[in-house]
Amino acid sequence: MVDAADALRDAQSRFEQRLTRDERVEPKDWMPDGYRRTLIRQISQHAHSEVIGMQPEGSWITRAPSLERKLILLAKVQDEGGHGLYLYGAAETLGASRDDMIDALHEGRAKYSSIFNYPALTWADIGAIGWLVDSAAIVNQIPLQRCSYGPYARAMVRICKEESFHQRQGYDIMLTLARGTAAQKAMAQDALNRWWWPTLMMFGPPDAESDHNSESFAWKIKRYGNDELRQKFIDQAVPQAEVLDLTIPDPELAWDEASGHYRIGPIDWDEFRRVVAGDGPCNRQRLAHHRRVREDGAWVREAVEAHADKTRARGLRARVGTGSR
Amino acid sequence: MSLLAAVVGLGDDALVLGQRLSAWCGKSPWLEEDLAMANTALDFLGRARLLYGYAEQLGGCDEDAYAFQRDARAFTNLLIYELPCADFALACARQLLVDAFDVLHLEKLCDSADANLAGIAAKAHKEARYHRRRSAAWLVRLGDGTAESHCRMQKAMEDVWGYHAELFAPVEAEIGLVEKGVLPDRAALRPQWLAAVSATLDEATLELPSADWQVDGGRRGLHTEHLAPMLAEMQHLHRSHPGARW
Amino acid sequence: MPLFEVFVRPRRGLQHQHAGSLRAEDAELALQYAREIYTRRREGVSLWVVRSSDITASQEDDAPMFFDPADGKPYRDATFYELPSKVRGL
């Protein structure tokens, strides 16, 4: 017993030293249960967000107004699926299985970013999502590239690299609309009006009210507070809106010379809590779609399993060439 | 048939299938397959743009005018490409038939007397070889999977089979271009195609459907009832803002 | 569906590197998915996929006995050996 307790103390101190030295924690390393749980929760929530996030934009692939936009949007939504995969993969290194994570999503035990519970009503929403939502996501994700958990940090490096195209194509759509016909410009303004505040909510409640935060900081999963990241996003988005000649829907928005930051009006946190709790415009629709797709594919899943079993039983080697270096 | 019309017809084939496949992103059986479907759709949509781009050089209109400003009767794609495929088995069945055709057709088109077509074909042929590898593997998995998947695949194959004949039936006006070595002789590709498809069906434990029905008319603008609703969805936004840039 | 690990050779002349994982029922599907997922932006010229369960990995507890002993062997490095300053070509 003493040996086991000693070993645990050693492992714990190795873990803490690693964090102090800013080394990465890797899958086979000992880690506290809380660290593992927090990561699984955060990474799976992040993965679900990517996958659920395919829905609002995905619905516009078949309706994109030019062939070039269609290709770009399809490639972008496909990337989001890829990001979901990188993240599910990172979570699986912690012992969570993707099926379990998806069950948790369907049963409401796991959440996804509440931004995707808002509808994409017009083509300009595709611009606004790329510009605002993806920019906000990047602001959130850049520090995660240095997260203490290696597989998560590496997934974020890959994701951030790919996301910069997402953000730019969104801004490019907004720019084209804002410089287009009066109807197009109105469409762009309307999209900004609807997406601005929900985007600010993506950074989470003010630090003073946020749960889970202190441990996440100690574990070097999180490195900046919600308010700080939100401010960073606002400071970069406001001048971008000016270039578009669109108006941010906040009468209290003002430049504060003293702090060197933009000040905004109050965020409607009641709305945020309502949407997170499941009462947003699209919560039910998003989950129902995700469930339906899984059910529709059940026969395919069963078929590939059965086929693999048959192939094994026949003693046939898989057709892939046996590669050597 | 002019070269322009032939190029637009091939462009329409690629666009209409690309549009169908693009609708799968986010709806396929699992996430990995979403990415695979999207890659296939991107290949076909990219091919459509190359072909429309060439059509514009030949004196036609620009790619978006082809895609978004024509009614169904003006589209000249073959019917097999426009069939809806909200069912995964149908999507796989159609894909195998067109991929097997593409590999043979594009290989010949690489040798076209028209250098532009030959160049487009060279790029597309590589894509097609990968597509066929994928669709053949899917057919085998589903045909030789569970009893349910076997039934679904057999039925899907029967449902698309009657549309394959059109792949090998050049419209009369196309024959001049075949004689000039610009277009491959479609009819001549059929034996090889049938052998390849039969072999895959065989491996998939599926029956070759009886060929007692066939529908055609796509190159003459005589489509199934499925095309117009697809175009309505695809074109609505573009057409709602005449003259706008996107 | 089983988990596979994906290794990508980024360019000819470089070794395969671990890129991530995916789920697929068989190796052929895994190879195709590896192509779709990990080489969308010309990231590779060759792929390996291997079932995750087929990988035998050293454990954290193994690390001290596996890797620390290499520490005490400075004589394996060229810099261990001092040479007269006139010597060239070594």
XYZ file of C-alpha atoms in Angstrom:
661
model
C 0.000 0.000 0.000
C 2.774 2.361 0.911
C 4.408 1.623 -2.441
C 1.230 2.450 -4.324
C 0.794 5.679 -2.411
C 4.428 6.605 -3.082
C 4.062 5.837 -6.760
C 0.972 8.006 -6.957
C 2.759 10.864 -5.188
C 5.659 10.530 -7.619
C 3.374 10.533 -10.630
C 1.519 13.546 -9.299
C 4.681 15.477 -8.744
C 5.979 14.546 -12.194
C 2.712 15.852 -13.659
C 2.988 19.120 -11.753
C 6.624 19.600 -12.661
C 5.715 19.111 -16.267
C 3.138 21.879 -16.071
C 5.586 24.162 -14.282
C 8.203 23.598 -16.948
C 5.554 24.193 -19.637
C 6.104 20.710 -21.025
C 3.244 18.914 -22.759
C 1.310 16.136 -21.115
C 1.001 13.151 -23.466
C -1.613 10.369 -23.657
C 0.272 7.646 -21.775
C 1.259 9.953 -18.917
C -0.365 9.757 -15.548
C -2.773 12.642 -15.057
C -5.276 13.608 -12.377
C -8.819 12.389 -13.029
C -10.082 15.961 -12.942
C -7.617 17.001 -15.643
C -8.698 14.098 -17.827
C -12.398 14.804 -17.241
C -12.021 18.517 -17.918
C -10.173 17.846 -21.148
C -12.646 15.237 -22.348
C -15.488 17.643 -21.621
C -13.815 20.572 -23.330
C -12.420 18.717 -26.353
C -15.616 16.793 -27.022
C -17.658 19.975 -26.691
C -15.268 21.576 -29.131
C -15.598 18.629 -31.548
C -19.404 18.676 -31.304
C -19.341 22.411 -32.042
C -17.422 21.826 -35.251
C -19.794 19.090 -36.336
C -23.055 20.826 -35.353
C -21.565 23.963 -36.904
C -21.635 22.208 -40.280
C -25.434 22.469 -40.297
C -26.195 26.203 -40.587
C -23.614 26.686 -43.329
C -24.169 23.290 -44.915
C -27.731 24.213 -45.739
C -26.397 26.904 -48.107
C -24.015 24.702 -50.115
C -26.739 23.741 -52.572
C -27.900 27.368 -52.769
C -24.627 29.284 -53.041
C -25.012 32.098 -55.575
C -21.971 31.316 -57.745
C -19.967 28.220 -58.594
C -16.878 29.623 -56.958
C -18.755 30.369 -53.709
C -20.235 26.889 -53.824
C -16.800 25.282 -54.006
C -15.414 27.510 -51.272
C -18.323 26.856 -48.939
C -18.243 23.123 -49.539
C -14.512 23.046 -48.832
C -15.089 25.084 -45.698
C -17.893 22.956 -44.301
C -15.804 19.899 -45.128
C -12.922 21.413 -43.142
C -15.219 21.782 -40.159
C -15.993 18.090 -40.351
C -12.237 17.507 -40.476
C -11.729 19.675 -37.421
C -14.384 17.662 -35.633
C -12.421 14.550 -36.510
C -9.084 15.922 -35.312
C -10.741 16.826 -32.032
C -12.596 13.547 -31.560
C -9.231 11.915 -32.187
C -7.590 14.066 -29.513
C -10.347 13.198 -27.025
C -10.005 9.500 -27.856
C -6.387 9.584 -26.694
C -7.846 10.272 -23.233
C -9.866 7.074 -23.281
C -13.184 8.535 -24.415
C -14.781 6.785 -27.396
C -16.402 8.762 -30.166
C -19.637 6.793 -29.860
C -19.838 7.622 -26.176
C -19.170 11.277 -26.855
C -21.932 11.364 -29.456
C -24.308 9.565 -27.097
C -23.551 12.244 -24.529
C -24.376 14.902 -27.104
C -27.668 13.245 -28.018
C -28.622 12.790 -24.403
C -27.867 16.402 -23.584
C -24.946 15.545 -21.275
C -22.486 17.232 -23.619
C -22.927 20.668 -25.073
C -21.720 22.488 -28.163
C -21.169 26.159 -28.818
C -24.484 27.955 -28.447
C -23.753 30.105 -31.513
C -24.869 27.248 -33.740
C -28.345 27.388 -32.301
C -28.990 30.491 -34.347
C -30.318 30.071 -37.889
C -28.502 30.960 -41.125
C -31.346 32.805 -42.812
C -29.691 34.476 -45.793
C -26.543 34.164 -47.854
C -25.065 37.064 -45.904
C -25.212 34.858 -42.818
C -22.572 32.686 -44.479
C -20.409 35.795 -44.691
C -21.142 36.812 -41.107
C -20.458 33.327 -39.751
C -17.101 33.173 -41.511
C -16.099 36.673 -40.537
C -17.424 36.913 -36.972
C -17.906 33.376 -35.695
C -14.709 32.004 -37.201
C -12.733 35.048 -36.090
C -14.028 34.595 -32.564
C -13.186 30.917 -32.727
C -9.636 31.735 -33.821
C -9.185 34.218 -30.974
C -10.271 31.447 -28.617
C -8.175 28.800 -30.284
C -4.835 30.506 -30.749
C -3.941 30.197 -27.046
C -5.110 26.567 -27.115
C -2.213 25.766 -29.437
C -0.117 26.009 -26.267
C -2.524 24.003 -24.140
C -0.743 21.608 -21.786
C -2.298 18.498 -23.359
C -0.201 17.574 -26.401
C -2.812 15.990 -28.701
C -5.245 18.880 -28.125
C -2.534 21.490 -28.717
C -1.433 19.743 -31.912
C -5.003 19.493 -33.194
C -5.384 23.215 -32.537
C -2.253 24.043 -34.524
C -3.686 22.256 -37.503
C -7.125 23.767 -37.027
C -5.893 27.344 -36.632
C -3.907 27.038 -39.838
C -7.017 25.936 -41.726
C -9.385 28.382 -40.031
C -7.651 31.442 -41.389
C -9.100 30.615 -44.817
C -12.560 30.369 -43.222
C -12.348 33.786 -41.687
C -11.116 35.395 -44.898
C -13.723 33.833 -47.144
C -16.394 35.102 -44.747
C -15.020 38.618 -44.797
C -14.730 38.398 -48.575
C -18.440 37.562 -48.826
C -19.296 40.509 -46.565
C -17.067 42.830 -48.578
C -18.656 41.787 -51.857
C -22.161 42.228 -50.450
C -21.376 45.537 -48.762
C -20.022 46.885 -52.051
C -22.821 45.313 -54.080
C -26.410 46.330 -54.723
C -28.518 48.078 -52.093
C -30.344 44.819 -51.432
C -27.038 42.984 -50.931
C -25.756 45.621 -48.557
C -28.989 45.474 -46.565
C -28.601 41.708 -46.409
C -25.081 42.114 -45.027
C -26.185 44.648 -42.413
C -29.052 42.417 -41.339
C -26.679 39.490 -40.893
C -24.287 41.607 -38.814
C -27.231 42.751 -36.680
C -28.210 39.181 -35.903
C -24.754 37.629 -35.451
C -22.903 40.350 -33.515
C -24.229 39.743 -30.036
C -24.348 35.946 -30.183
C -20.721 36.045 -31.355
C -19.715 38.085 -28.303
C -21.437 35.468 -26.147
C -19.223 32.742 -27.658
C -16.436 33.733 -25.266
C -18.595 32.656 -22.338
C -19.896 34.535 -19.326
C -17.807 37.216 -17.629
C -14.857 35.717 -15.737
C -16.427 36.648 -12.424
C -19.314 34.243 -13.125
C -17.533 31.508 -15.009
C -17.263 27.981 -13.563
C -14.363 25.603 -14.119
C -11.999 28.455 -14.760
C -9.467 28.384 -11.950
C -8.486 24.735 -12.397
C -8.262 25.147 -16.153
C -5.764 27.951 -15.599
C -3.713 25.938 -13.113
C -3.633 23.032 -15.553
C -2.621 25.364 -18.376
C -5.579 24.297 -20.471
C -6.867 27.844 -20.469
C -4.460 30.767 -20.557
C -6.632 33.838 -20.928
C -9.913 34.891 -19.352
C -13.192 35.114 -21.254
C -13.338 38.899 -20.968
C -9.814 39.395 -22.213
C -10.409 37.240 -25.294
C -13.758 38.898 -25.965
C -12.083 42.309 -25.830
C -9.384 41.166 -28.222
C -12.062 40.086 -30.686
C -14.016 43.349 -30.357
C -10.909 45.438 -30.884
C -10.153 43.686 -34.150
C -13.747 43.384 -35.424
C -14.808 47.010 -35.023
C -12.306 48.450 -37.521
C -13.101 45.565 -39.883
C -16.775 46.582 -39.787
C -15.755 50.146 -40.579
C -13.974 48.983 -43.725
C -17.197 47.228 -44.712
C -19.077 50.454 -43.968
C -21.527 48.443 -41.875
C -22.850 49.462 -38.472
C -22.288 47.322 -35.415
C -25.656 47.028 -33.669
C -24.565 48.601 -30.391
C -25.424 52.264 -29.739
C -23.048 52.289 -26.763
C -20.037 51.103 -28.742
C -17.264 53.676 -28.296
C -13.494 53.945 -28.434
C -12.006 54.428 -24.992
C -8.833 56.427 -25.372
C -7.661 55.800 -21.823
C -7.678 51.996 -22.004
C -6.980 51.760 -25.721
C -9.985 49.481 -26.176
C -13.509 49.648 -27.550
C -16.224 49.713 -24.895
C -19.500 47.950 -25.628
C -23.025 48.054 -24.235
C -24.366 45.316 -21.943
C -24.544 41.746 -23.259
C -27.898 40.016 -22.759
C -26.692 37.138 -20.602
C -30.271 35.994 -20.045
C -30.468 35.184 -23.723
C -27.139 33.349 -23.495
C -28.332 31.227 -20.570
C -31.616 30.481 -22.336
C -29.866 29.282 -25.500
C -27.285 27.241 -23.573
C -30.108 25.646 -21.595
C -31.634 24.429 -24.857
C -34.093 27.174 -25.642
C -32.447 28.817 -28.656
C -34.068 29.100 -32.070
C -32.496 25.925 -33.473
C -31.428 23.706 -30.545
C -34.002 21.013 -31.181
C -33.527 21.088 -34.933
C -29.737 20.740 -34.697
C -29.836 17.718 -32.415
C -32.716 16.120 -34.296
C -30.746 16.417 -37.539
C -27.642 14.902 -35.969
C -29.653 12.014 -34.543
C -31.493 11.413 -37.793
C -28.281 11.235 -39.796
C -26.890 8.679 -37.387
C -30.077 6.611 -37.582
C -30.207 6.820 -41.381
C -26.647 5.525 -41.522
C -27.218 2.638 -39.131
C -27.735 0.090 -41.921
C -24.514 1.217 -43.585
C -22.604 0.830 -40.341
C -24.010 -2.657 -39.836
C -23.161 -3.565 -43.417
C -19.510 -2.524 -43.232
C -19.113 -4.412 -39.961
C -20.686 -7.511 -41.426
C -18.538 -7.234 -44.530
C -15.375 -6.854 -42.482
C -16.321 -9.922 -40.436
C -16.926 -11.944 -43.589
C -13.643 -10.830 -45.086
C -11.769 -11.812 -41.956
C -13.568 -15.118 -41.776
C -12.555 -15.916 -45.338
C -9.008 -15.261 -44.286
C -8.620 -12.670 -46.987
C -6.052 -10.068 -46.326
C -7.250 -6.508 -46.628
C -6.512 -5.240 -50.079
C -4.104 -2.538 -49.007
C -0.529 -3.241 -50.069
C 1.756 -4.158 -47.212
C 3.919 -1.093 -47.236
C 7.437 -1.090 -45.962
C 9.732 1.783 -45.577
C -23.514 19.289 -82.721
C -20.977 22.016 -82.256
C -17.927 21.606 -80.090
C -19.421 24.257 -77.809
C -22.569 22.239 -77.262
C -20.521 19.105 -76.563
C -18.385 20.889 -73.984
C -21.437 22.367 -72.272
C -23.058 18.935 -72.181
C -20.022 17.479 -70.388
C -19.988 20.499 -68.077
C -23.653 19.949 -67.251
C -22.954 16.286 -66.449
C -20.289 17.321 -63.963
C -22.245 20.204 -62.430
C -25.450 18.305 -61.880
C -23.694 15.365 -60.217
C -21.494 17.721 -58.183
C -24.603 19.487 -56.930
C -26.214 16.181 -55.953
C -23.085 14.998 -54.146
C -22.547 18.303 -52.365
C -25.882 17.839 -50.606
C -24.377 14.854 -48.747
C -21.952 16.951 -46.715
C -23.214 16.625 -43.150
C -25.685 13.866 -43.998
C -23.573 10.811 -44.783
C -23.421 7.781 -42.470
C -20.455 9.129 -40.512
C -18.067 12.028 -40.384
C -15.193 10.485 -42.341
C -17.592 9.743 -45.176
C -18.825 13.350 -45.146
C -15.313 14.449 -45.991
C -14.958 11.815 -48.683
C -18.281 12.743 -50.305
C -17.346 16.406 -50.209
C -14.029 15.688 -51.936
C -15.836 13.823 -54.684
C -18.322 16.681 -55.059
C -15.474 19.195 -55.233
C -13.883 17.178 -58.035
C -17.052 17.196 -60.118
C -17.830 20.867 -59.455
C -14.257 21.781 -60.314
C -14.534 19.788 -63.533
C -17.748 21.645 -64.418
C -15.958 24.970 -64.020
C -13.106 23.880 -66.282
C -15.549 22.782 -68.958
C -17.707 25.915 -68.709
C -14.546 27.984 -68.776
C -13.590 26.320 -72.028
C -17.132 26.828 -73.352
C -16.773 30.544 -72.662
C -13.543 30.596 -74.683
C -15.434 28.936 -77.513
C -17.869 31.834 -77.545
C -20.320 30.654 -74.904
C -21.336 32.495 -71.752
C -19.625 32.507 -68.365
C -19.789 29.643 -65.887
C -22.399 31.215 -63.639
C -24.672 32.016 -66.559
C -24.488 28.332 -67.506
C -25.109 27.165 -63.985
C -27.638 29.647 -62.718
C -29.426 31.277 -65.620
C -30.733 28.374 -67.652
C -33.947 26.458 -67.131
C -34.078 22.693 -66.968
C -34.944 22.358 -70.653
C -31.698 24.099 -71.563
C -29.553 21.728 -69.480
C -28.100 18.930 -71.574
C -26.701 16.594 -68.920
C -27.421 12.894 -69.173
C -30.226 11.763 -66.903
C -28.151 9.446 -64.734
C -26.294 12.438 -63.277
C -29.418 14.285 -62.158
C -31.112 11.453 -60.256
C -31.655 12.382 -56.639
C -29.616 10.326 -54.207
C -30.890 11.012 -50.734
C -30.526 7.262 -50.233
C -26.933 6.133 -49.686
C -27.435 2.904 -51.646
C -28.668 4.847 -54.661
C -25.776 7.253 -54.375
C -23.326 4.321 -54.376
C -25.017 2.507 -57.254
C -25.093 5.546 -59.518
C -21.549 6.464 -58.558
C -20.172 3.079 -59.544
C -21.827 3.227 -62.968
C -20.640 6.749 -63.757
C -17.173 6.286 -62.267
C -16.624 3.136 -64.310
C -17.757 5.089 -67.367
C -15.638 8.122 -66.528
C -12.430 6.158 -66.239
C -12.866 4.713 -69.730
C -14.289 7.830 -71.328
C -11.769 10.249 -69.871
C -8.889 7.987 -70.747
C -9.933 8.228 -74.397
C -10.682 11.929 -74.095
C -7.083 12.465 -72.990
C -6.205 11.687 -76.616
C -8.736 14.125 -78.043
C -7.750 16.066 -81.141
C -8.859 19.100 -79.156
C -5.973 20.041 -76.865
C -8.161 21.861 -74.328
C -10.477 18.914 -73.881
C -7.494 16.611 -73.651
C -6.021 18.777 -70.892
C -9.222 18.814 -68.858
C -9.565 15.068 -69.335
C -6.031 14.440 -68.098
C -6.811 16.100 -64.773
C -10.238 14.516 -64.480
C -8.980 11.050 -65.302
C -6.816 10.924 -62.177
C -9.804 11.920 -60.072
C -11.994 9.358 -61.799
C -9.586 6.521 -61.063
C -9.762 7.343 -57.377
C -13.548 7.720 -57.508
C -13.912 4.311 -59.091
C -11.710 2.682 -56.488
C -13.917 4.220 -53.812
C -17.246 3.406 -55.396
C -16.249 -0.160 -56.241
C -15.157 -0.742 -52.646
C -18.447 0.680 -51.373
C -20.474 -1.504 -53.685
C -18.701 -4.614 -52.444
C -19.080 -3.637 -48.795
C -22.778 -2.957 -49.097
C -23.623 -5.720 -51.550
C -21.757 -8.300 -49.490
C -22.659 -6.833 -46.108
C -25.895 -7.641 -44.299
C -29.046 -9.085 -45.856
C -30.603 -5.646 -45.578
C -27.735 -3.834 -47.263
C -27.668 -6.472 -49.991
C -31.368 -5.904 -50.728
C -30.963 -2.145 -50.680
C -28.015 -2.259 -53.063
C -29.721 -4.674 -55.429
C -32.808 -2.466 -55.536
C -30.760 0.704 -55.989
C -28.871 -0.898 -58.859
C -32.147 -1.913 -60.533
C -33.418 1.650 -60.060
C -30.498 3.338 -61.805
C -29.697 0.660 -64.341
C -32.113 1.888 -67.002
C -30.299 5.211 -67.125
C -26.923 3.747 -68.058
C -27.695 3.151 -71.735
C -27.614 6.878 -72.405
C -23.951 6.985 -71.397
C -23.157 4.957 -74.515
C -25.611 6.491 -76.967
C -24.076 9.476 -78.731
C -26.676 11.907 -79.994
C -26.669 12.057 -83.759
C -24.966 15.427 -83.936
C -22.084 14.164 -81.780
C -20.969 11.733 -84.437
C -19.190 14.373 -86.496
C -16.981 15.224 -83.536
C -16.244 11.558 -82.985
C -15.137 11.231 -86.589
C -12.811 14.192 -86.167
C -11.253 12.546 -83.132
C -12.489 15.254 -80.770
C -14.824 13.040 -78.762
C -14.431 9.347 -77.944
C -16.851 6.878 -79.465
C -19.103 6.219 -76.509
C -20.738 3.157 -77.969
C -17.368 1.467 -78.284
C -16.726 1.812 -74.539
C -19.702 -0.259 -73.486
C -18.232 -3.799 -73.613
C -15.314 -2.848 -71.410
C -17.583 -0.917 -69.063
C -20.004 -3.808 -68.782
C -17.173 -6.203 -68.013
C -15.812 -3.933 -65.277
C -19.206 -3.277 -63.706
C -20.167 -6.954 -63.901
C -16.974 -7.936 -62.140
C -17.661 -5.490 -59.316
C -21.292 -6.585 -59.052
C -20.102 -10.156 -58.931
C -17.661 -9.447 -56.138
C -20.483 -7.621 -54.368
C -22.697 -10.725 -54.740
C -25.194 -8.625 -56.671
C -27.105 -9.595 -59.803
C -26.652 -7.727 -63.037
C -30.042 -6.013 -63.491
C -32.155 -7.033 -66.446
C -31.791 -4.407 -69.135
C -35.409 -4.395 -70.194
C -35.993 -0.677 -69.692
C -34.116 2.437 -70.520
C -34.723 6.153 -70.430
C -32.848 8.817 -72.326
C -33.193 12.356 -73.596
C -30.827 14.372 -71.429
C -28.675 15.713 -74.265
C -31.876 16.965 -75.923
C -33.058 18.676 -72.730
C -35.702 16.062 -72.013
C -35.093 15.435 -68.335
C -36.585 13.560 -65.437
C -38.893 15.509 -63.179
C -36.075 15.651 -60.632
C -33.933 18.225 -62.388
C -36.158 21.303 -62.237
C -36.633 21.253 -58.431
C -32.886 20.774 -57.993
C -32.214 23.772 -60.210
C -34.878 25.808 -58.427
C -33.002 25.353 -55.175
C -29.605 25.915 -56.739
C -30.540 28.979 -58.783
C -33.006 30.774 -56.543
C -30.649 33.175 -54.813
C -28.619 33.970 -57.902
C -31.743 34.691 -59.935
C -33.345 36.795 -57.192
C -30.689 39.471 -57.687
C -30.278 39.985 -61.414
C -26.922 41.414 -62.343
C -25.519 41.239 -58.816
C -21.954 40.098 -58.192
C -21.272 37.550 -55.459
C -15.538 0.830 -35.932
C -11.863 0.383 -35.070
C -9.527 3.294 -34.568
C -6.612 3.725 -36.985
C -3.541 5.913 -36.663
C -2.483 7.827 -39.761
C 1.102 8.510 -40.834
C 1.860 10.919 -43.652
C 5.058 11.335 -45.644
C 5.007 15.074 -46.311
C 7.509 15.037 -49.171
C 9.761 12.563 -50.864
C 12.931 12.352 -48.806
C 11.153 12.760 -45.457
C 9.903 9.989 -43.188
C 6.265 9.304 -42.430
C 5.005 11.303 -39.484
C 2.032 10.711 -37.236
C -0.834 12.979 -38.319
C -3.793 11.810 -36.237
C -6.423 9.129 -36.118
C -9.699 8.146 -37.708
C -12.292 5.377 -37.516
C -12.869 2.892 -40.302
C -14.035 -0.676 -40.550
C -11.255 -1.968 -42.769
C -7.780 -0.966 -43.859
C -8.811 0.033 -47.392
C -11.456 2.398 -46.049
C -8.998 3.710 -43.477
C -6.486 4.433 -46.217
C -9.080 6.271 -48.294
C -10.277 8.273 -45.313
C -6.700 9.126 -44.400
C -6.381 10.613 -47.867
C -9.640 12.563 -47.508
C -8.914 13.835 -44.003
C -5.194 14.360 -43.725
C -4.119 15.320 -47.256
C -6.763 17.857 -48.324
C -4.114 20.529 -48.747
C -1.286 18.634 -50.437
C 0.134 17.607 -47.062
C 1.509 14.320 -48.262
C 2.845 12.012 -50.955
C 2.436 8.701 -49.126
C 0.242 7.329 -46.349
C 0.353 4.570 -43.766
C -2.590 3.508 -41.677
C -2.270 1.125 -38.759
C -4.819 -0.107 -36.271
C -4.308 1.763 -33.023
C -4.673 -1.485 -31.122
C -1.685 -2.908 -33.012
C 0.656 -0.289 -31.602
C 2.690 -1.288 -28.596
C 3.759 1.817 -26.734
C 6.198 2.416 -23.924
C 4.549 3.633 -20.752
C 5.354 6.673 -18.704
C 6.674 4.369 -15.979
C 9.056 2.856 -18.491
C 10.600 6.212 -19.275
C 13.239 6.339 -16.511
C 14.653 2.893 -17.284
C 14.225 3.244 -21.042
C 15.548 6.700 -21.667
C 17.495 7.998 -18.708
C 20.380 5.541 -19.158
C 21.185 7.294 -22.447
C 21.985 10.372 -20.404
C 25.250 9.022 -18.989
C 26.900 8.392 -22.340
C 28.365 11.685 -23.457
C 31.105 9.781 -25.300
C 28.510 9.050 -28.022
C 28.600 12.694 -29.054
C 31.371 14.093 -31.216
C 31.656 17.135 -28.960
C 32.925 14.840 -26.163
C 36.296 14.670 -27.845
C 38.639 17.606 -27.701
C 40.888 18.012 -30.676
C 43.994 20.104 -31.125
C 42.938 23.240 -32.920
C 45.114 22.467 -35.942
C 43.290 19.235 -36.763
C 40.932 19.502 -39.734
C 38.496 17.139 -41.347
C 37.319 15.325 -38.193
